[in-house]
Amino acid sequence: MPQRFVEIAVNVPQVTGVFHYHLPEGWQEPVAPGQLVVVPFGQQLVQGVVMRKIARAAVPETRPVKALLDPDPVLNAAQLALAEEMARDTLAPLAACVGLMVPPGLSQAADTIYTLEEVQPAGDSLTEIQKRLLRLLKRRGPLRGRQIDRAFPRVNWRRSGQALVRRGLLTSQSILPPPAVRPKRIRTAQLARPPEVAALELDDLGRPGSTALERRQAIVRYLMQEPEAVDVAWVYAESGGNLSDLRLLAERGLIRLGETEVWRDPLAGMEFVAAAPPVLTPDQEKVWSAIQAGLDEARQGRAVLPFLLHGVTGSGKTEIYLRAVEKVIARGEQAIVLVPEIALTPQTVRRFVTRFPGRVGLVHSRLSAGERYDTWRRARSGLLSVVIGPRSALFAPLPRLRLIVVDESHDDSYYQHDPAPHFHARRTAARYAQIANAVCILGSATPDVVSYHTAAAGRW
C-alpha cells in the first residue's frame, strides 16, 4: 500500500512554513484538513494541524503522524485559507495564525519535565538559582518547565537547569502535555422501576425511624416525580441525601446512576424577555434593502463587497445588525458579531439574546477556559447561530457562516499588537467574508479616513 502524506503546521513558536509527514502503515482513522494531530519534531512531540493531504512529499524521508487528537476538524476550510493568507500578509508563522483559531487549553506546546537525580551536589560550586531549583524539585518532585516558570516568576532559570542536566544532577525529557480542557460531565440519578413499584419498597430502605430511612425515602419520592435523569446535586438539595444513599438504592435496583455531558455556558441561567423588533425608519429601510440584497447575492454564490454603515450613536445601526442576523438564521446559516471589548456590556448581549434566545454564544477573555472551549465546540457543531465577542470571536468555527458584523469598526482594540500575528480585525473580517462567501458589515459612528475613502472609492 503506497504511503499517504499530509502537510502540517506544527505548533512550535517562531517556526514558519509547513512540514510533510506520512500516515504509518496500518493507520485506520480518516485524516482530513483541519484536524489536530501529534507529530515528532526534532527531539520532541508537538501538536500540529493538518493543512492538506498531498500525493507526494517534498523530502525523501518523512516521519510518521503519531496520533489524532480529535476526530472532527478543529479548523474548517475557510479558516485554513484565512490562516494561510494572514501568515502571508503579516509575515507571522503559520502556526501563530492557526493558533488564533484553536481555543485556549486545547492547543498545547511541547514542554520539558525536569527530575532530580539521587546525586549529592557540591554546594559551593552551585549558583544561587541552581540551589533554588534543586530545592524546589526536592520539595515538589518532577516538574514541567511551565510549572517552574510559575514558581520562579521573572527568573531566567533555564540556563541553570541545563547546566545541572549536564552535571548529572537533573534529567530532562521532552513531553507534550495533554489538552488542559475537556468536556464537563456530571453524575446523574434516575428511577429504575415504575413509580408504583418503587413506592412499595419505601419502608424497607433503612431502620424504622432513622434519618437514613427518611433521606432514602425522600430521594425515591423526588425521583418518582422526574421522568428524566437528574443531576445528583439536585437530588442532594431536595432530599438531604448523599452518595452512600444513592449507591445503596442503586444496589437495591431502585435507581440508576449514570453520567451525562453538560455545556458550560456563560449565558445559562440568565433570563431575557423576548422583544418584538421595532418599525424601521425610512433611512433604516434604505440601508436594510441594500444589505438584504447583498445577503441574497451571497447566498447565490456571488461575491459581495463589504458594507460601511455610517451612523451616529443612537441612529439605529444595531437594529440593522439584528435584522441581518435574523435573516441569516431563518435560512439556517450563522453570523459573527464583533464589538470592542469595552462595549461588550450586558446590555449589548441582551439585545441579541432576547431576539435569538438559545442561539447565541459569547466569547471574551474573561470567560473560563472551559466556557470558551464549550462555546467553541457548540459553534463547531452548528448548535449556535450567532457568536458575539471582541476580535477573538472572529475565529469561531462556524460551518455555515454567512454574515460578519464589526460594530464600532474604527475602535483601536480591533488591532492586535502583541503577540504575533499583528492584524486588524476589521480588514481580516472583510477578507474572511470574501473567503467564506459571506456578507461583512462594518459599522461606525466615526469611520476613520481609510474606511471612508475605501467606501467612497467603491472598494466597499
Short mmCIF file of C-alpha atoms in Angstrom, two decimals:
data_model
loop_
_atom_site.label_atom_id
_atom_site.label_comp_id
_atom_site.label_asym_id
_atom_site.label_seq_id
_atom_site.Cartn_x
_atom_site.Cartn_y
_atom_site.Cartn_z
CA MET A 1 0.00 0.00 0.00
CA PRO A 2 1.53 3.37 -1.00
CA GLN A 3 2.27 5.82 1.78
CA ARG A 4 -0.20 8.63 2.37
CA PHE A 5 1.24 12.08 3.05
CA VAL A 6 -0.08 15.16 4.85
CA GLU A 7 1.13 18.75 5.14
CA ILE A 8 1.13 20.00 8.73
CA ALA A 9 1.58 23.33 10.51
CA VAL A 10 3.36 22.44 13.76
CA ASN A 11 2.68 24.28 17.00
CA VAL A 12 6.25 25.45 17.60
CA PRO A 13 6.85 29.17 18.27
CA GLN A 14 8.82 31.05 15.62
CA VAL A 15 8.76 28.10 13.19
CA THR A 16 7.43 29.17 9.81
CA GLY A 17 6.07 27.12 6.96
CA VAL A 18 4.68 23.61 6.84
CA PHE A 19 6.20 20.14 7.13
CA HIS A 20 5.42 16.87 5.39
CA TYR A 21 4.60 13.69 7.32
CA HIS A 22 3.24 10.28 6.41
CA LEU A 23 0.49 8.18 7.90
CA PRO A 24 2.04 4.99 9.29
CA GLU A 25 1.20 1.59 7.87
CA GLY A 26 -1.98 0.24 9.41
CA TRP A 27 -3.38 3.71 10.16
CA GLN A 28 -7.17 3.24 10.16
CA GLU A 29 -8.56 6.63 11.19
CA PRO A 30 -9.63 9.03 8.42
CA VAL A 31 -7.46 12.16 8.27
CA ALA A 32 -8.84 15.42 6.88
CA PRO A 33 -7.60 19.02 6.58
CA GLY A 34 -8.10 20.94 9.81
CA GLN A 35 -7.60 18.03 12.19
CA LEU A 36 -5.39 18.30 15.29
CA VAL A 37 -2.61 15.70 15.43
CA VAL A 38 0.53 14.79 17.37
CA VAL A 39 3.77 14.57 15.36
CA PRO A 40 7.51 14.30 16.12
CA PHE A 41 9.50 17.48 15.55
CA GLY A 42 13.20 17.38 16.30
CA GLN A 43 13.63 15.60 19.63
CA GLN A 44 10.11 16.35 20.86
CA LEU A 45 6.46 15.56 20.22
CA VAL A 46 4.32 18.54 19.24
CA GLN A 47 0.78 19.32 18.19
CA GLY A 48 0.04 20.23 14.61
CA VAL A 49 -2.89 20.97 12.33
CA VAL A 50 -3.30 19.15 9.03
CA MET A 51 -3.38 21.77 6.28
CA ARG A 52 -3.98 19.38 3.39
CA LYS A 53 -3.40 15.87 2.11
CA ILE A 54 -0.69 15.61 -0.55
CA ALA A 55 0.19 12.97 -3.13
CA ARG A 56 3.96 13.25 -2.75
CA ALA A 57 6.28 14.61 -0.06
CA ALA A 58 8.84 17.28 -0.85
CA VAL A 59 11.58 15.43 1.05
CA PRO A 60 12.92 11.88 0.52
CA GLU A 61 12.23 10.77 4.12
CA THR A 62 9.25 11.72 6.23
CA ARG A 63 8.34 10.99 9.84
CA PRO A 64 5.02 9.42 10.86
CA VAL A 65 1.98 11.07 12.39
CA LYS A 66 1.74 9.72 15.95
CA ALA A 67 -1.86 10.34 16.98
CA LEU A 68 -5.11 12.05 16.08
CA LEU A 69 -6.35 14.24 18.97
CA ASP A 70 -9.88 14.91 17.71
CA PRO A 71 -11.86 13.04 15.03
CA ASP A 72 -13.52 16.31 13.96
CA PRO A 73 -11.50 19.11 12.34
CA VAL A 74 -10.61 21.99 14.67
CA LEU A 75 -10.45 24.35 11.65
CA ASN A 76 -12.80 24.38 8.68
CA ALA A 77 -11.76 25.01 5.08
CA ALA A 78 -12.41 28.78 5.22
CA GLN A 79 -10.36 29.10 8.41
CA LEU A 80 -7.44 27.20 6.92
CA ALA A 81 -7.46 29.54 3.91
CA LEU A 82 -7.68 32.59 6.19
CA ALA A 83 -4.77 31.37 8.35
CA GLU A 84 -2.53 30.92 5.30
CA GLU A 85 -3.45 34.36 3.97
CA MET A 86 -2.83 36.01 7.36
CA ALA A 87 0.58 34.34 7.56
CA ARG A 88 1.50 35.77 4.16
CA ASP A 89 0.15 39.26 4.93
CA THR A 90 1.56 39.64 8.43
CA LEU A 91 4.80 37.65 7.93
CA ALA A 92 3.89 35.72 11.08
CA PRO A 93 4.47 31.97 11.50
CA LEU A 94 1.58 29.95 10.10
CA ALA A 95 1.28 28.16 13.45
CA ALA A 96 0.64 31.51 15.18
CA CYS A 97 -2.22 32.27 12.78
CA VAL A 98 -3.65 28.77 13.20
CA GLY A 99 -3.35 29.19 16.97
CA LEU A 100 -5.82 32.09 16.87
CA MET A 101 -8.50 29.60 15.85
CA VAL A 102 -7.86 26.89 18.46
CA PRO A 103 -9.44 27.56 21.88
CA PRO A 104 -7.25 28.11 24.97
CA GLY A 105 -6.49 24.87 26.72
CA LEU A 106 -6.92 22.66 23.66
CA SER A 107 -3.74 23.89 21.97
CA GLN A 108 -0.65 22.64 23.82
CA ALA A 109 3.01 23.34 23.09
CA ALA A 110 5.83 20.90 23.86
CA ASP A 111 7.38 21.19 27.31
CA THR A 112 10.27 19.64 29.26
CA ILE A 113 9.94 17.75 32.53
CA TYR A 114 12.85 18.04 34.99
CA THR A 115 13.60 15.29 37.53
CA LEU A 116 16.07 15.40 40.44
CA GLU A 117 18.75 12.70 40.40
CA GLU A 118 19.96 10.94 43.54
CA VAL A 119 23.35 12.65 43.44
CA GLN A 120 24.74 14.87 46.17
CA PRO A 121 25.90 18.14 44.58
CA ALA A 122 28.89 20.11 45.75
CA GLY A 123 27.04 23.08 47.20
CA ASP A 124 29.89 25.55 46.90
CA SER A 125 30.05 25.13 43.12
CA LEU A 126 26.38 25.94 42.52
CA THR A 127 24.87 29.31 41.77
CA GLU A 128 22.00 30.63 43.88
CA ILE A 129 19.45 29.93 41.11
CA GLN A 130 20.72 26.35 40.78
CA LYS A 131 20.37 25.82 44.53
CA ARG A 132 16.81 27.20 44.46
CA LEU A 133 15.93 24.93 41.53
CA LEU A 134 17.26 21.82 43.30
CA ARG A 135 15.38 22.71 46.50
CA LEU A 136 12.16 23.18 44.53
CA LEU A 137 12.43 19.80 42.78
CA LYS A 138 13.36 18.07 46.05
CA ARG A 139 10.30 19.52 47.73
CA ARG A 140 7.75 19.04 44.91
CA GLY A 141 9.16 16.23 42.77
CA PRO A 142 9.43 16.25 38.93
CA LEU A 143 8.08 19.46 37.37
CA ARG A 144 7.39 20.73 33.86
CA GLY A 145 9.13 23.84 32.61
CA ARG A 146 5.92 25.89 32.75
CA GLN A 147 5.38 24.85 36.37
CA ILE A 148 8.89 26.06 37.22
CA ASP A 149 8.14 29.33 35.38
CA ARG A 150 5.22 29.90 37.75
CA ALA A 151 7.35 29.04 40.80
CA PHE A 152 10.17 31.38 39.64
CA PRO A 153 8.42 34.35 38.00
CA ARG A 154 10.73 36.74 36.13
CA VAL A 155 13.74 34.44 36.74
CA ASN A 156 15.77 33.09 33.81
CA TRP A 157 16.34 29.64 35.31
CA ARG A 158 16.57 27.54 32.12
CA ARG A 159 20.30 28.04 31.51
CA SER A 160 20.94 27.00 35.12
CA GLY A 161 18.69 23.95 34.62
CA GLN A 162 20.59 22.90 31.50
CA ALA A 163 23.90 23.21 33.42
CA LEU A 164 22.51 20.92 36.14
CA VAL A 165 21.45 18.40 33.48
CA ARG A 166 24.98 18.38 32.03
CA ARG A 167 26.41 17.74 35.50
CA GLY A 168 24.07 14.80 36.02
CA LEU A 169 22.16 16.42 38.88
CA LEU A 170 18.94 16.65 36.85
CA THR A 171 17.42 14.72 33.96
CA SER A 172 15.20 16.37 31.36
CA GLN A 173 12.68 14.80 28.99
CA SER A 174 10.56 16.42 26.30
CA ILE A 175 6.81 15.87 26.76
CA LEU A 176 3.57 17.05 25.16
CA PRO A 177 1.06 17.87 27.90
CA PRO A 178 -2.50 16.66 27.28
CA PRO A 179 -5.13 19.31 26.47
CA ALA A 180 -5.98 21.33 29.56
CA VAL A 181 -9.71 21.39 28.76
CA ARG A 182 -12.17 18.57 28.26
CA PRO A 183 -15.94 18.14 28.21
CA LYS A 184 -17.63 18.53 31.60
CA ARG A 185 -19.59 15.53 32.87
CA ILE A 186 -21.93 15.29 35.84
CA ARG A 187 -23.27 12.31 37.78
CA THR A 188 -27.00 11.66 37.34
CA ALA A 189 -29.67 9.56 39.03
CA GLN A 190 -32.92 8.19 37.63
CA LEU A 191 -35.69 5.93 38.93
CA ALA A 192 -35.13 2.39 37.63
CA ARG A 193 -38.60 0.99 38.38
CA PRO A 194 -42.15 2.18 37.74
CA PRO A 195 -43.21 4.66 40.47
CA GLU A 196 -45.94 2.38 41.76
CA VAL A 197 -43.43 -0.47 42.24
CA ALA A 198 -40.84 1.79 43.88
CA ALA A 199 -43.49 3.08 46.31
CA LEU A 200 -43.97 -0.43 47.70
CA GLU A 201 -40.32 -0.55 48.86
CA LEU A 202 -40.17 2.82 50.63
CA ASP A 203 -40.45 1.30 54.13
CA ASP A 204 -37.66 -1.22 53.53
CA LEU A 205 -34.79 1.23 52.92
CA GLY A 206 -33.39 1.52 56.44
CA ARG A 207 -34.04 1.12 60.13
CA PRO A 208 -37.52 2.38 61.10
CA GLY A 209 -37.37 5.92 62.47
CA SER A 210 -33.78 6.53 61.34
CA THR A 211 -32.67 9.64 59.46
CA ALA A 212 -31.13 7.36 56.81
CA LEU A 213 -34.58 5.93 56.04
CA GLU A 214 -36.02 9.44 55.75
CA ARG A 215 -33.24 10.52 53.35
CA ARG A 216 -33.64 7.48 51.10
CA GLN A 217 -37.41 7.79 51.03
CA ALA A 218 -37.05 11.46 50.08
CA ILE A 219 -34.65 10.54 47.26
CA VAL A 220 -37.03 7.94 45.82
CA ARG A 221 -40.07 10.22 46.14
CA TYR A 222 -38.21 13.03 44.37
CA LEU A 223 -37.09 10.77 41.50
CA MET A 224 -40.65 9.38 41.19
CA GLN A 225 -41.64 12.87 40.01
CA GLU A 226 -38.81 13.21 37.49
CA PRO A 227 -39.22 11.39 34.16
CA GLU A 228 -35.60 12.03 33.07
CA ALA A 229 -32.18 11.56 34.67
CA VAL A 230 -31.42 14.31 37.22
CA ASP A 231 -28.14 15.89 38.35
CA VAL A 232 -27.32 14.32 41.72
CA ALA A 233 -26.68 17.82 43.09
CA TRP A 234 -30.41 18.48 42.71
CA VAL A 235 -31.18 15.16 44.39
CA TYR A 236 -28.98 16.09 47.36
CA ALA A 237 -30.59 19.53 47.63
CA GLU A 238 -34.15 18.15 47.55
CA SER A 239 -33.62 15.18 49.86
CA GLY A 240 -30.64 15.83 52.10
CA GLY A 241 -29.21 12.53 50.84
CA ASN A 242 -25.63 11.68 49.93
CA LEU A 243 -23.65 9.45 47.59
CA SER A 244 -23.78 6.49 50.01
CA ASP A 245 -27.59 6.66 49.95
CA LEU A 246 -27.60 6.71 46.14
CA ARG A 247 -25.26 3.73 45.94
CA LEU A 248 -27.43 1.70 48.33
CA LEU A 249 -30.54 2.50 46.28
CA ALA A 250 -28.68 1.56 43.09
CA GLU A 251 -27.65 -1.80 44.65
CA ARG A 252 -31.31 -2.40 45.50
CA GLY A 253 -32.19 -1.79 41.85
CA LEU A 254 -34.43 1.18 42.67
CA ILE A 255 -32.39 3.82 40.83
CA ARG A 256 -29.79 4.02 38.07
CA LEU A 257 -26.64 6.10 38.42
CA GLY A 258 -25.03 7.48 35.28
CA GLU A 259 -23.15 10.39 33.75
CA THR A 260 -24.05 12.99 31.17
CA GLU A 261 -22.20 15.82 29.47
CA VAL A 262 -23.22 19.41 30.16
CA TRP A 263 -22.33 22.65 28.40
CA ARG A 264 -20.52 25.40 30.30
CA ASP A 265 -22.48 28.40 29.02
CA PRO A 266 -21.83 31.89 30.48
CA LEU A 267 -25.36 32.88 29.40
CA ALA A 268 -27.05 29.94 31.16
CA GLY A 269 -29.45 30.94 33.89
CA MET A 270 -29.85 34.49 32.59
CA GLU A 271 -33.48 35.41 31.95
CA PHE A 272 -34.37 37.52 28.95
CA VAL A 273 -37.79 38.71 27.88
CA ALA A 274 -38.35 38.39 24.14
CA ALA A 275 -38.84 41.75 22.44
CA ALA A 276 -40.62 42.47 19.19
CA PRO A 277 -38.48 44.26 16.57
CA PRO A 278 -39.26 47.97 16.15
CA VAL A 279 -40.51 49.52 12.93
CA LEU A 280 -37.61 50.76 10.79
CA THR A 281 -37.21 54.42 9.95
CA PRO A 282 -37.03 55.44 6.27
CA ASP A 283 -33.21 55.70 6.47
CA GLN A 284 -33.00 52.27 8.08
CA GLU A 285 -35.30 50.82 5.42
CA LYS A 286 -33.00 52.13 2.69
CA VAL A 287 -29.94 50.63 4.36
CA TRP A 288 -31.68 47.34 5.11
CA SER A 289 -32.82 47.00 1.49
CA ALA A 290 -29.21 47.22 0.26
CA ILE A 291 -27.87 44.78 2.86
CA GLN A 292 -30.73 42.34 2.28
CA ALA A 293 -29.90 42.32 -1.42
CA GLY A 294 -26.28 41.61 -0.54
CA LEU A 295 -27.28 38.64 1.61
CA ASP A 296 -29.35 37.27 -1.25
CA GLU A 297 -26.44 37.63 -3.68
CA ALA A 298 -24.02 35.94 -1.29
CA ARG A 299 -26.40 33.02 -0.89
CA GLN A 300 -26.39 32.60 -4.66
CA GLY A 301 -22.59 32.34 -4.62
CA ARG A 302 -21.79 35.83 -5.87
CA ALA A 303 -19.06 37.94 -4.22
CA VAL A 304 -20.38 40.90 -2.26
CA LEU A 305 -18.35 43.97 -1.28
CA PRO A 306 -18.25 44.89 2.43
CA PHE A 307 -20.79 47.49 3.60
CA LEU A 308 -19.63 50.53 5.59
CA LEU A 309 -22.59 51.52 7.78
CA HIS A 310 -22.06 55.13 8.89
CA GLY A 311 -24.49 56.38 11.53
CA VAL A 312 -24.18 58.45 14.68
CA THR A 313 -24.68 56.82 18.06
CA GLY A 314 -28.38 56.08 18.58
CA SER A 315 -29.24 56.17 14.88
CA GLY A 316 -30.26 52.50 14.81
CA LYS A 317 -27.24 50.60 13.46
CA THR A 318 -27.78 47.75 15.92
CA GLU A 319 -31.29 47.13 14.61
CA ILE A 320 -29.80 46.71 11.13
CA TYR A 321 -27.38 44.13 12.55
CA LEU A 322 -30.27 42.32 14.24
CA ARG A 323 -32.32 42.23 11.02
CA ALA A 324 -29.35 40.85 9.10
CA VAL A 325 -28.68 38.19 11.75
CA GLU A 326 -32.38 37.28 11.80
CA LYS A 327 -32.46 36.77 8.04
CA VAL A 328 -29.32 34.63 8.16
CA ILE A 329 -30.66 32.47 10.98
CA ALA A 330 -34.01 31.99 9.20
CA ARG A 331 -32.06 30.39 6.35
CA GLY A 332 -30.22 28.01 8.65
CA GLU A 333 -26.97 30.00 8.39
CA GLN A 334 -24.74 31.64 11.01
CA ALA A 335 -23.27 35.00 11.95
CA ILE A 336 -20.38 36.56 13.89
CA VAL A 337 -20.86 39.91 15.63
CA LEU A 338 -17.69 41.70 16.77
CA VAL A 339 -17.79 44.50 19.32
CA PRO A 340 -14.94 46.32 21.08
CA GLU A 341 -14.08 44.73 24.43
CA ILE A 342 -15.17 47.88 26.29
CA ALA A 343 -18.57 47.79 24.54
CA LEU A 344 -19.21 44.13 25.44
CA THR A 345 -21.74 45.02 28.12
CA PRO A 346 -24.74 43.02 29.40
CA GLN A 347 -26.98 45.50 27.57
CA THR A 348 -25.30 44.73 24.24
CA VAL A 349 -25.53 40.98 24.75
CA ARG A 350 -29.13 41.23 25.99
CA ARG A 351 -30.32 42.80 22.73
CA PHE A 352 -29.16 39.76 20.78
CA VAL A 353 -30.16 37.11 23.32
CA THR A 354 -33.68 38.48 23.66
CA ARG A 355 -34.10 38.38 19.87
CA PHE A 356 -32.46 34.94 19.43
CA PRO A 357 -32.85 33.01 22.73
CA GLY A 358 -30.81 29.81 22.96
CA ARG A 359 -28.91 30.56 19.75
CA VAL A 360 -26.22 32.99 20.97
CA GLY A 361 -22.68 32.16 22.09
CA LEU A 362 -20.43 34.58 23.93
CA VAL A 363 -16.63 34.75 23.60
CA HIS A 364 -14.30 37.04 25.52
CA SER A 365 -11.13 36.93 27.61
CA ARG A 366 -12.87 36.94 31.00
CA LEU A 367 -14.54 33.57 30.43
CA SER A 368 -13.01 30.42 31.87
CA ALA A 369 -11.11 28.09 29.55
CA GLY A 370 -13.95 25.57 29.94
CA GLU A 371 -16.61 28.10 28.92
CA ARG A 372 -14.62 29.17 25.86
CA TYR A 373 -13.96 25.53 24.94
CA ASP A 374 -17.63 24.59 25.15
CA THR A 375 -18.71 27.68 23.20
CA TRP A 376 -16.15 26.74 20.55
CA ARG A 377 -17.46 23.15 20.40
CA ARG A 378 -21.09 24.32 20.15
CA ALA A 379 -20.13 26.69 17.34
CA ARG A 380 -18.21 23.96 15.50
CA SER A 381 -21.12 21.52 15.71
CA GLY A 382 -23.61 24.11 14.43
CA LEU A 383 -25.55 24.42 17.72
CA LEU A 384 -25.02 28.20 17.82
CA SER A 385 -26.43 30.60 15.25
CA VAL A 386 -24.53 33.71 16.28
CA VAL A 387 -21.28 34.29 18.21
CA ILE A 388 -20.67 37.66 19.88
CA GLY A 389 -17.39 38.96 21.24
CA PRO A 390 -14.26 41.07 20.65
CA ARG A 391 -11.75 40.33 17.89
CA SER A 392 -11.12 36.74 19.10
CA ALA A 393 -14.74 35.87 18.28
CA LEU A 394 -13.89 36.31 14.59
CA PHE A 395 -12.22 32.90 14.67
CA ALA A 396 -15.22 30.90 15.97
CA PRO A 397 -15.52 27.78 13.75
CA LEU A 398 -18.97 28.37 12.28
CA PRO A 399 -19.52 25.88 9.42
CA ARG A 400 -22.33 27.89 7.73
CA LEU A 401 -21.00 31.42 8.16
CA ARG A 402 -22.92 33.97 6.06
CA LEU A 403 -22.58 37.26 7.96
CA ILE A 404 -19.81 39.11 9.84
CA VAL A 405 -20.64 42.35 11.67
CA VAL A 406 -17.89 44.63 13.04
CA ASP A 407 -19.52 47.23 15.26
CA GLU A 408 -17.58 50.42 16.06
CA SER A 409 -15.13 49.28 13.39
CA HIS A 410 -12.91 52.33 13.95
CA ASP A 411 -12.02 51.20 17.51
CA ASP A 412 -8.32 50.68 18.27
CA SER A 413 -8.98 47.43 20.15
CA TYR A 414 -9.55 45.66 16.84
CA TYR A 415 -5.81 45.82 16.17
CA GLN A 416 -3.71 43.09 17.79
CA HIS A 417 -0.30 44.47 18.74
CA ASP A 418 1.07 41.56 20.74
CA PRO A 419 1.64 38.67 20.42
CA ALA A 420 2.04 37.90 16.72
CA PRO A 421 0.33 37.87 14.31
CA HIS A 422 -0.21 41.62 14.21
CA PHE A 423 -3.52 42.10 12.42
CA HIS A 424 -6.54 44.40 12.24
CA ALA A 425 -9.79 42.54 12.80
CA ARG A 426 -11.68 44.95 10.51
CA ARG A 427 -9.56 44.14 7.49
CA THR A 428 -9.37 40.46 8.45
CA ALA A 429 -13.15 40.27 8.80
CA ALA A 430 -13.65 41.77 5.35
CA ARG A 431 -11.24 39.26 3.82
CA TYR A 432 -12.70 36.34 5.78
CA ALA A 433 -16.15 37.22 4.48
CA GLN A 434 -14.83 37.02 0.91
CA ILE A 435 -13.24 33.62 1.57
CA ALA A 436 -16.39 32.24 3.27
CA ASN A 437 -18.77 33.83 0.72
CA ALA A 438 -20.36 35.89 3.49
CA VAL A 439 -21.50 39.50 3.88
CA CYS A 440 -19.42 41.87 6.01
CA ILE A 441 -21.00 44.94 7.68
CA LEU A 442 -18.59 47.48 9.18
CA GLY A 443 -20.50 49.86 11.43
CA SER A 444 -19.17 53.13 12.83
CA ALA A 445 -20.36 56.45 14.18
CA THR A 446 -16.94 57.95 13.31
CA PRO A 447 -15.30 55.96 10.48
CA ASP A 448 -11.61 56.68 10.05
CA VAL A 449 -10.34 58.30 6.88
CA VAL A 450 -9.10 54.99 5.41
CA SER A 451 -12.51 53.35 5.76
CA TYR A 452 -14.32 56.39 4.43
CA HIS A 453 -12.01 56.69 1.42
CA THR A 454 -12.25 52.94 0.67
CA ALA A 455 -16.05 53.16 0.60
CA ALA A 456 -16.04 56.41 -1.41
CA ALA A 457 -13.73 54.79 -3.97
CA GLY A 458 -16.19 51.92 -4.45
CA ARG A 459 -14.00 49.16 -2.99
CA TRP A 460 -16.51 48.84 -0.12
#
